[in-house]
Amino acid sequence: MIKYSKLKFIIVIVLVLASGFKSYSQADIRLGVFYFDGWTGRTNHITSSLKNNFTERQPIWGWITSTPAIMKKQIDVAADAGIEFFNFCWYPNSKGKSLLADPKNQAMKLFMKEPNTSRLKFSIVVVNNGTYTINKNDWNALENYWISLMKAPNYLKSSNGHAILSFFTLKSLLITFGNEGGVKAAFTSLRKKALVNGIRGIDIAVCDAGDAATMQLADRCGADYISAYNNHSYGFEKAKAATANISAMNTQELKLWTLKKPLSRLKQIPTITLNWDPRPATGAKSKKYFSGYSGQSIYNQVISCRKWIAANPGAVSPDKLVFIYAWNEYVEGAWLTPSAKLGYSLINGLKRGLSDSIN
């Protein structure tokens, strides 16, 4: 009898304690980060300016992070903060080499092999931004490769079992396939092949739908969602000087999501633009940048996004997917990884933004 009472007491205590801890994997949104792999040492992204003048951006692991050991650590940091998935920037190589050979795809390959890979889901955003253009003749091979990724147990899928696939720009797809009918046929082909291979479906997002015409075009082409890689230009809309406080980005981004609501029947995957400061880039076209980037600014943006989604549930995907720009865009000034100078302050700001109540 005494033993039973003790056991009952222990169970009650455990239940009480469990109810007091909120999981960092939020039920109100499913949040992922864009992952850019310019950090293999085989590209030109680690500029002298970045190394010498922006040392606060250097990860605690060093500039070259595309190694098995460091990928494992990044997975743990992201998962511990409540991030659900890495959305890898994926580059089609159409310049005579192997279609899959671009060094900026290395991080995703490492991620898939890590012993702790199951702690995060992953997806890809196909970077067809003009510099990288999909060759129509490669589409069949690309379909096969993307579907092979989607068969991974931790590839990002919606609650209805559909894999999530993003494209950097719809306009480039129009160049590849000639017209909107060609794009729609390509999407249909991809979805049919996915079904044959045991994937329930593919939900496609396009990341350049910033105006009514492009949103409506995306709908006609067969896209499912409209999104963005980042929205930094909107943050400078009212700025007269070269710099603006990062709070302006938060304010303008909320307005942008609201403005998009009546312009298309397609749902949004909101993108939180954490920061923009491309000064380390060689020959950067825009020298405008935000000031005030910090763990607190990240916290404010995540809380604001969660509140906006709670108030506008019909405007977003059923799973309330959210993209963040970015995990590691060091040259462009948007990053979450811990550094020697800033410690874990940035990622902890995101963690608090996910865990705190919005009521």
GROMACS .gro file of C-alpha atoms in nm:
model
  359
    1MET     CA    1   0.000   0.000   0.000
    2ILE     CA    2   0.285   0.235   0.089
    3LYS     CA    3   0.468   0.148  -0.232
    4TYR     CA    4   0.154   0.214  -0.437
    5SER     CA    5   0.105   0.553  -0.270
    6LYS     CA    6   0.465   0.650  -0.340
    7LEU     CA    7   0.430   0.547  -0.704
    8LYS     CA    8   0.107   0.742  -0.737
    9PHE     CA    9   0.275   1.046  -0.582
   10ILE     CA   10   0.569   1.024  -0.822
   11ILE     CA   11   0.337   0.997  -1.123
   12VAL     CA   12   0.141   1.304  -1.011
   13ILE     CA   13   0.462   1.505  -0.962
   14VAL     CA   14   0.591   1.406  -1.308
   15LEU     CA   15   0.263   1.509  -1.471
   16VAL     CA   16   0.260   1.842  -1.290
   17LEU     CA   17   0.618   1.915  -1.388
   18ALA     CA   18   0.558   1.811  -1.749
   19SER     CA   19   0.261   2.044  -1.776
   20GLY     CA   20   0.479   2.335  -1.672
   21PHE     CA   21   0.733   2.290  -1.950
   22LYS     CA   22   0.645   2.416  -2.295
   23SER     CA   23   0.809   2.233  -2.584
   24TYR     CA   24   1.031   2.449  -2.803
   25SER     CA   25   0.873   2.276  -3.100
   26GLN     CA   26   0.580   2.515  -3.117
   27ALA     CA   27   0.235   2.392  -3.204
   28ASP     CA   28   0.133   2.733  -3.339
   29ILE     CA   29   0.394   2.742  -3.619
   30ARG     CA   30   0.637   2.508  -3.794
   31LEU     CA   31   0.954   2.709  -3.834
   32GLY     CA   32   1.251   2.641  -4.059
   33VAL     CA   33   1.559   2.836  -4.164
   34PHE     CA   34   1.718   2.890  -4.504
   35TYR     CA   35   2.060   2.726  -4.503
   36PHE     CA   36   2.319   2.864  -4.748
   37ASP     CA   37   2.638   2.665  -4.793
   38GLY     CA   38   2.900   2.912  -4.907
   39TRP     CA   39   3.129   2.781  -4.635
   40THR     CA   40   3.317   2.490  -4.788
   41GLY     CA   41   3.629   2.692  -4.862
   42ARG     CA   42   3.569   2.624  -5.232
   43THR     CA   43   3.368   2.939  -5.311
   44ASN     CA   44   3.445   3.311  -5.291
   45HIS     CA   45   3.207   3.398  -5.007
   46ILE     CA   46   3.466   3.424  -4.728
   47THR     CA   47   3.587   3.769  -4.836
   48SER     CA   48   3.868   3.968  -4.677
   49SER     CA   49   3.614   4.225  -4.563
   50LEU     CA   50   3.402   3.959  -4.396
   51LYS     CA   51   3.700   3.810  -4.213
   52ASN     CA   52   3.858   4.138  -4.106
   53ASN     CA   53   3.569   4.378  -4.050
   54PHE     CA   54   3.273   4.163  -3.945
   55THR     CA   55   3.424   3.922  -3.697
   56GLU     CA   56   3.102   3.906  -3.494
   57ARG     CA   57   2.958   3.697  -3.777
   58GLN     CA   58   3.225   3.427  -3.757
   59PRO     CA   59   3.080   3.104  -3.616
   60ILE     CA   60   3.240   2.959  -3.304
   61TRP     CA   61   3.352   2.671  -3.527
   62GLY     CA   62   3.535   2.897  -3.777
   63TRP     CA   63   3.432   3.016  -4.124
   64ILE     CA   64   3.445   2.673  -4.286
   65THR     CA   65   3.143   2.493  -4.142
   66SER     CA   66   3.071   2.240  -4.416
   67THR     CA   67   3.231   1.944  -4.242
   68PRO     CA   68   3.073   1.637  -4.079
   69ALA     CA   69   3.173   1.734  -3.725
   70ILE     CA   70   3.045   2.091  -3.752
   71MET     CA   71   2.724   1.992  -3.929
   72LYS     CA   72   2.648   1.761  -3.638
   73LYS     CA   73   2.692   2.052  -3.397
   74GLN     CA   74   2.475   2.283  -3.609
   75ILE     CA   75   2.192   2.028  -3.607
   76ASP     CA   76   2.202   2.016  -3.228
   77VAL     CA   77   2.207   2.395  -3.189
   78ALA     CA   78   1.913   2.438  -3.426
   79ALA     CA   79   1.705   2.157  -3.278
   80ASP     CA   80   1.769   2.273  -2.922
   81ALA     CA   81   1.634   2.618  -3.017
   82GLY     CA   82   1.307   2.481  -3.156
   83ILE     CA   83   1.386   2.503  -3.528
   84GLU     CA   84   1.205   2.222  -3.709
   85PHE     CA   85   1.386   2.212  -4.042
   86PHE     CA   86   1.674   2.337  -4.255
   87ASN     CA   87   1.557   2.461  -4.596
   88PHE     CA   88   1.875   2.411  -4.796
   89CYS     CA   89   1.955   2.640  -5.089
   90TRP     CA   90   2.003   2.381  -5.364
   91TYR     CA   91   2.188   2.468  -5.684
   92PRO     CA   92   2.134   2.293  -6.019
   93ASN     CA   93   2.462   2.272  -6.206
   94SER     CA   94   2.392   2.324  -6.575
   95LYS     CA   95   2.739   2.427  -6.693
   96GLY     CA   96   2.865   2.103  -6.836
   97LYS     CA   97   2.961   1.935  -6.510
   98SER     CA   98   2.760   1.685  -6.310
   99LEU     CA   99   2.411   1.819  -6.247
  100LEU     CA  100   2.457   1.770  -5.873
  101ALA     CA  101   2.819   1.885  -5.843
  102ASP     CA  102   2.784   2.240  -5.709
  103PRO     CA  103   2.992   2.271  -5.388
  104LYS     CA  104   2.712   2.473  -5.226
  105ASN     CA  105   2.509   2.151  -5.209
  106GLN     CA  106   2.765   1.984  -4.983
  107ALA     CA  107   2.602   2.077  -4.651
  108MET     CA  108   2.277   1.901  -4.737
  109LYS     CA  109   2.465   1.584  -4.825
  110LEU     CA  110   2.650   1.600  -4.493
  111PHE     CA  111   2.325   1.667  -4.307
  112MET     CA  112   2.163   1.353  -4.446
  113LYS     CA  113   2.453   1.135  -4.324
  114GLU     CA  114   2.484   1.271  -3.971
  115PRO     CA  115   2.398   1.037  -3.682
  116ASN     CA  116   2.169   1.305  -3.534
  117THR     CA  117   2.000   1.400  -3.863
  118SER     CA  118   1.663   1.283  -3.730
  119ARG     CA  119   1.660   1.575  -3.486
  120LEU     CA  120   1.567   1.805  -3.776
  121LYS     CA  121   1.364   1.778  -4.092
  122PHE     CA  122   1.494   1.924  -4.418
  123SER     CA  123   1.369   2.056  -4.748
  124ILE     CA  124   1.519   2.237  -5.045
  125VAL     CA  125   1.470   2.570  -5.217
  126VAL     CA  126   1.589   2.534  -5.577
  127VAL     CA  127   1.805   2.837  -5.658
  128ASN     CA  128   1.710   2.920  -6.016
  129ASN     CA  129   1.785   3.290  -5.984
  130GLY     CA  130   1.921   3.362  -6.330
  131THR     CA  131   2.282   3.296  -6.239
  132TYR     CA  132   2.159   2.940  -6.198
  133THR     CA  133   1.897   2.842  -6.454
  134ILE     CA  134   1.735   2.503  -6.494
  135ASN     CA  135   1.790   2.344  -6.832
  136LYS     CA  136   1.464   2.200  -6.965
  137ASN     CA  137   1.649   1.887  -7.079
  138ASP     CA  138   1.758   1.823  -6.719
  139TRP     CA  139   1.406   1.828  -6.574
  140ASN     CA  140   1.356   1.451  -6.579
  141ALA     CA  141   1.685   1.390  -6.398
  142LEU     CA  142   1.604   1.665  -6.148
  143GLU     CA  143   1.262   1.512  -6.080
  144ASN     CA  144   1.428   1.180  -6.001
  145TYR     CA  145   1.683   1.336  -5.769
  146TRP     CA  146   1.436   1.556  -5.580
  147ILE     CA  147   1.202   1.261  -5.530
  148SER     CA  148   1.493   1.055  -5.395
  149LEU     CA  149   1.543   1.328  -5.134
  150MET     CA  150   1.173   1.328  -5.048
  151LYS     CA  151   1.189   0.958  -4.965
  152ALA     CA  152   1.415   1.037  -4.670
  153PRO     CA  153   1.223   0.982  -4.345
  154ASN     CA  154   1.299   1.336  -4.226
  155TYR     CA  155   1.222   1.524  -4.548
  156LEU     CA  156   0.975   1.802  -4.464
  157LYS     CA  157   0.614   1.706  -4.529
  158SER     CA  158   0.285   1.874  -4.450
  159SER     CA  159   0.026   1.709  -4.227
  160ASN     CA  160  -0.137   1.558  -4.538
  161GLY     CA  161   0.189   1.385  -4.631
  162HIS     CA  162   0.285   1.621  -4.915
  163ALA     CA  163   0.655   1.702  -4.953
  164ILE     CA  164   0.741   2.074  -4.951
  165LEU     CA  165   0.950   2.203  -5.243
  166SER     CA  166   1.040   2.568  -5.304
  167PHE     CA  167   1.171   2.752  -5.608
  168PHE     CA  168   1.369   3.074  -5.580
  169THR     CA  169   1.192   3.232  -5.875
  170LEU     CA  170   0.891   3.157  -6.090
  171LYS     CA  171   1.011   3.398  -6.358
  172SER     CA  172   1.316   3.181  -6.428
  173LEU     CA  173   1.092   2.875  -6.467
  174LEU     CA  174   0.902   3.064  -6.736
  175ILE     CA  175   1.231   3.108  -6.923
  176THR     CA  176   1.308   2.737  -6.882
  177PHE     CA  177   0.970   2.610  -7.001
  178GLY     CA  178   0.864   2.891  -7.234
  179ASN     CA  179   0.529   2.989  -7.084
  180GLU     CA  180   0.296   2.926  -6.792
  181GLY     CA  181   0.152   2.618  -6.961
  182GLY     CA  182   0.500   2.469  -6.979
  183VAL     CA  183   0.563   2.539  -6.610
  184LYS     CA  184   0.229   2.385  -6.514
  185ALA     CA  185   0.306   2.074  -6.721
  186ALA     CA  186   0.646   2.042  -6.550
  187PHE     CA  187   0.486   2.067  -6.205
  188THR     CA  188   0.224   1.809  -6.305
  189SER     CA  189   0.494   1.572  -6.431
  190LEU     CA  190   0.686   1.606  -6.104
  191ARG     CA  191   0.376   1.539  -5.893
  192LYS     CA  192   0.275   1.234  -6.098
  193LYS     CA  193   0.621   1.085  -6.067
  194ALA     CA  194   0.615   1.148  -5.693
  195LEU     CA  195   0.288   0.954  -5.659
  196VAL     CA  196   0.434   0.660  -5.851
  197ASN     CA  197   0.728   0.664  -5.608
  198GLY     CA  198   0.515   0.655  -5.295
  199ILE     CA  199   0.509   1.029  -5.217
  200ARG     CA  200   0.151   1.139  -5.148
  201GLY     CA  201   0.200   1.472  -5.319
  202ILE     CA  202   0.424   1.776  -5.356
  203ASP     CA  203   0.330   2.124  -5.236
  204ILE     CA  204   0.525   2.384  -5.434
  205ALA     CA  205   0.617   2.731  -5.307
  206VAL     CA  206   0.758   3.012  -5.521
  207CYS     CA  207   0.975   3.273  -5.353
  208ASP     CA  208   0.938   3.573  -5.583
  209ALA     CA  209   0.564   3.637  -5.555
  210GLY     CA  210   0.581   3.993  -5.425
  211ASP     CA  211   0.316   4.152  -5.645
  212ALA     CA  212  -0.039   4.071  -5.754
  213ALA     CA  213   0.055   3.976  -6.111
  214THR     CA  214   0.320   3.724  -6.000
  215MET     CA  215   0.089   3.577  -5.736
  216GLN     CA  216  -0.184   3.520  -5.993
  217LEU     CA  217   0.071   3.377  -6.235
  218ALA     CA  218   0.189   3.136  -5.964
  219ASP     CA  219  -0.170   3.020  -5.921
  220ARG     CA  220  -0.215   2.957  -6.293
  221CYS     CA  221   0.115   2.767  -6.307
  222GLY     CA  222   0.002   2.528  -6.035
  223ALA     CA  223   0.199   2.651  -5.734
  224ASP     CA  224   0.052   2.592  -5.390
  225TYR     CA  225   0.215   2.865  -5.184
  226ILE     CA  226   0.371   3.208  -5.222
  227SER     CA  227   0.674   3.299  -5.015
  228ALA     CA  228   1.005   3.487  -5.031
  229TYR     CA  229   1.373   3.426  -4.971
  230ASN     CA  230   1.389   3.761  -4.796
  231ASN     CA  231   1.198   4.090  -4.802
  232HIS     CA  232   1.479   4.330  -4.716
  233SER     CA  233   1.385   4.594  -4.976
  234TYR     CA  234   1.049   4.648  -4.806
  235GLY     CA  235   1.225   4.727  -4.480
  236PHE     CA  236   1.396   5.026  -4.640
  237GLU     CA  237   1.076   5.156  -4.800
  238LYS     CA  238   1.045   5.458  -4.572
  239ALA     CA  239   1.417   5.497  -4.499
  240LYS     CA  240   1.581   5.813  -4.632
  241ALA     CA  241   1.929   5.733  -4.502
  242ALA     CA  242   2.153   5.442  -4.596
  243THR     CA  243   2.075   5.273  -4.267
  244ALA     CA  244   1.750   5.191  -4.091
  245ASN     CA  245   1.680   5.030  -3.757
  246ILE     CA  246   1.593   4.663  -3.784
  247SER     CA  247   1.256   4.735  -3.620
  248ALA     CA  248   1.150   4.886  -3.954
  249MET     CA  249   1.193   4.545  -4.116
  250ASN     CA  250   0.959   4.390  -3.862
  251THR     CA  251   0.695   4.659  -3.913
  252GLN     CA  252   0.709   4.653  -4.293
  253GLU     CA  253   0.711   4.274  -4.318
  254LEU     CA  254   0.389   4.248  -4.119
  255LYS     CA  255   0.232   4.505  -4.352
  256LEU     CA  256   0.354   4.312  -4.655
  257TRP     CA  257   0.195   3.986  -4.542
  258THR     CA  258  -0.131   4.169  -4.478
  259LEU     CA  259  -0.123   4.340  -4.819
  260LYS     CA  260  -0.077   4.004  -4.993
  261LYS     CA  261  -0.386   3.848  -4.835
  262PRO     CA  262  -0.653   3.972  -5.080
  263LEU     CA  263  -0.433   3.952  -5.391
  264SER     CA  264  -0.437   3.575  -5.442
  265ARG     CA  265  -0.621   3.266  -5.330
  266LEU     CA  266  -0.282   3.100  -5.271
  267LYS     CA  267  -0.172   3.075  -4.909
  268GLN     CA  268   0.148   3.230  -4.781
  269ILE     CA  269   0.452   3.081  -4.617
  270PRO     CA  270   0.571   3.396  -4.437
  271THR     CA  271   0.943   3.465  -4.438
  272ILE     CA  272   1.097   3.647  -4.144
  273THR     CA  273   1.386   3.861  -4.271
  274LEU     CA  274   1.618   3.873  -3.972
  275ASN     CA  275   1.859   4.131  -4.110
  276TRP     CA  276   2.025   4.276  -4.419
  277ASP     CA  277   2.379   4.409  -4.427
  278PRO     CA  278   2.573   4.308  -4.742
  279ARG     CA  279   2.873   4.534  -4.687
  280PRO     CA  280   3.119   4.239  -4.680
  281ALA     CA  281   3.020   4.146  -5.036
  282THR     CA  282   3.264   4.237  -5.308
  283GLY     CA  283   3.085   4.479  -5.539
  284ALA     CA  284   2.757   4.464  -5.345
  285LYS     CA  285   2.493   4.653  -5.545
  286SER     CA  286   2.319   4.786  -5.236
  287LYS     CA  287   2.507   4.934  -4.943
  288LYS     CA  288   2.189   4.995  -4.745
  289TYR     CA  289   2.184   4.801  -4.423
  290PHE     CA  290   1.997   4.766  -4.098
  291SER     CA  291   2.133   4.852  -3.755
  292GLY     CA  292   2.031   4.706  -3.422
  293TYR     CA  293   2.040   4.338  -3.515
  294SER     CA  294   2.039   4.138  -3.191
  295GLY     CA  295   1.882   3.855  -2.999
  296GLN     CA  296   1.610   4.096  -2.892
  297SER     CA  297   1.529   4.200  -3.250
  298ILE     CA  298   1.501   3.833  -3.346
  299TYR     CA  299   1.274   3.770  -3.048
  300ASN     CA  300   1.051   4.060  -3.151
  301GLN     CA  301   1.023   3.934  -3.509
  302VAL     CA  302   0.936   3.577  -3.410
  303ILE     CA  303   0.674   3.691  -3.159
  304SER     CA  304   0.526   3.933  -3.416
  305CYS     CA  305   0.506   3.658  -3.678
  306ARG     CA  306   0.335   3.418  -3.439
  307LYS     CA  307   0.082   3.684  -3.342
  308TRP     CA  308   0.013   3.771  -3.707
  309ILE     CA  309  -0.044   3.406  -3.797
  310ALA     CA  310  -0.273   3.361  -3.496
  311ALA     CA  311  -0.477   3.659  -3.618
  312ASN     CA  312  -0.469   3.552  -3.986
  313PRO     CA  313  -0.485   3.171  -3.991
  314GLY     CA  314  -0.667   3.165  -4.324
  315ALA     CA  315  -0.381   3.348  -4.497
  316VAL     CA  316  -0.115   3.083  -4.436
  317SER     CA  317  -0.055   2.714  -4.501
  318PRO     CA  318  -0.265   2.472  -4.292
  319ASP     CA  319   0.053   2.368  -4.109
  320LYS     CA  320   0.147   2.731  -4.043
  321LEU     CA  321   0.489   2.693  -4.202
  322VAL     CA  322   0.734   2.981  -4.156
  323PHE     CA  323   1.072   3.039  -4.324
  324ILE     CA  324   1.351   3.239  -4.161
  325TYR     CA  325   1.619   3.423  -4.354
  326ALA     CA  326   1.865   3.292  -4.253
  327TRP     CA  327   2.071   3.040  -4.062
  328ASN     CA  328   2.406   3.141  -4.209
  329GLU     CA  329   2.395   3.422  -4.466
  330TYR     CA  330   2.706   3.578  -4.316
  331VAL     CA  331   2.792   3.800  -4.613
  332GLU     CA  332   2.439   3.942  -4.626
  333GLY     CA  333   2.421   3.987  -4.250
  334ALA     CA  334   2.145   3.743  -4.152
  335TRP     CA  335   2.263   3.459  -3.929
  336LEU     CA  336   2.172   3.268  -3.614
  337THR     CA  337   2.480   3.056  -3.548
  338PRO     CA  338   2.672   3.124  -3.224
  339SER     CA  339   2.990   3.331  -3.245
  340ALA     CA  340   3.280   3.413  -3.015
  341LYS     CA  341   3.173   3.779  -2.990
  342LEU     CA  342   2.796   3.736  -2.955
  343GLY     CA  343   2.787   3.393  -2.797
  344TYR     CA  344   2.446   3.226  -2.826
  345SER     CA  345   2.252   3.552  -2.796
  346LEU     CA  346   2.100   3.538  -3.146
  347ILE     CA  347   1.981   3.178  -3.137
  348ASN     CA  348   1.859   3.228  -2.780
  349GLY     CA  349   1.648   3.522  -2.898
  350LEU     CA  350   1.478   3.290  -3.145
  351LYS     CA  351   1.438   3.022  -2.878
  352ARG     CA  352   1.262   3.266  -2.646
  353GLY     CA  353   1.047   3.392  -2.931
  354LEU     CA  354   0.925   3.040  -2.994
  355SER     CA  355   0.867   2.946  -2.631
  356ASP     CA  356   0.707   3.258  -2.482
  357SER     CA  357   0.330   3.289  -2.479
  358ILE     CA  358   0.170   3.527  -2.731
  359ASN     CA  359  -0.152   3.559  -2.533
   0.00000   0.00000   0.00000
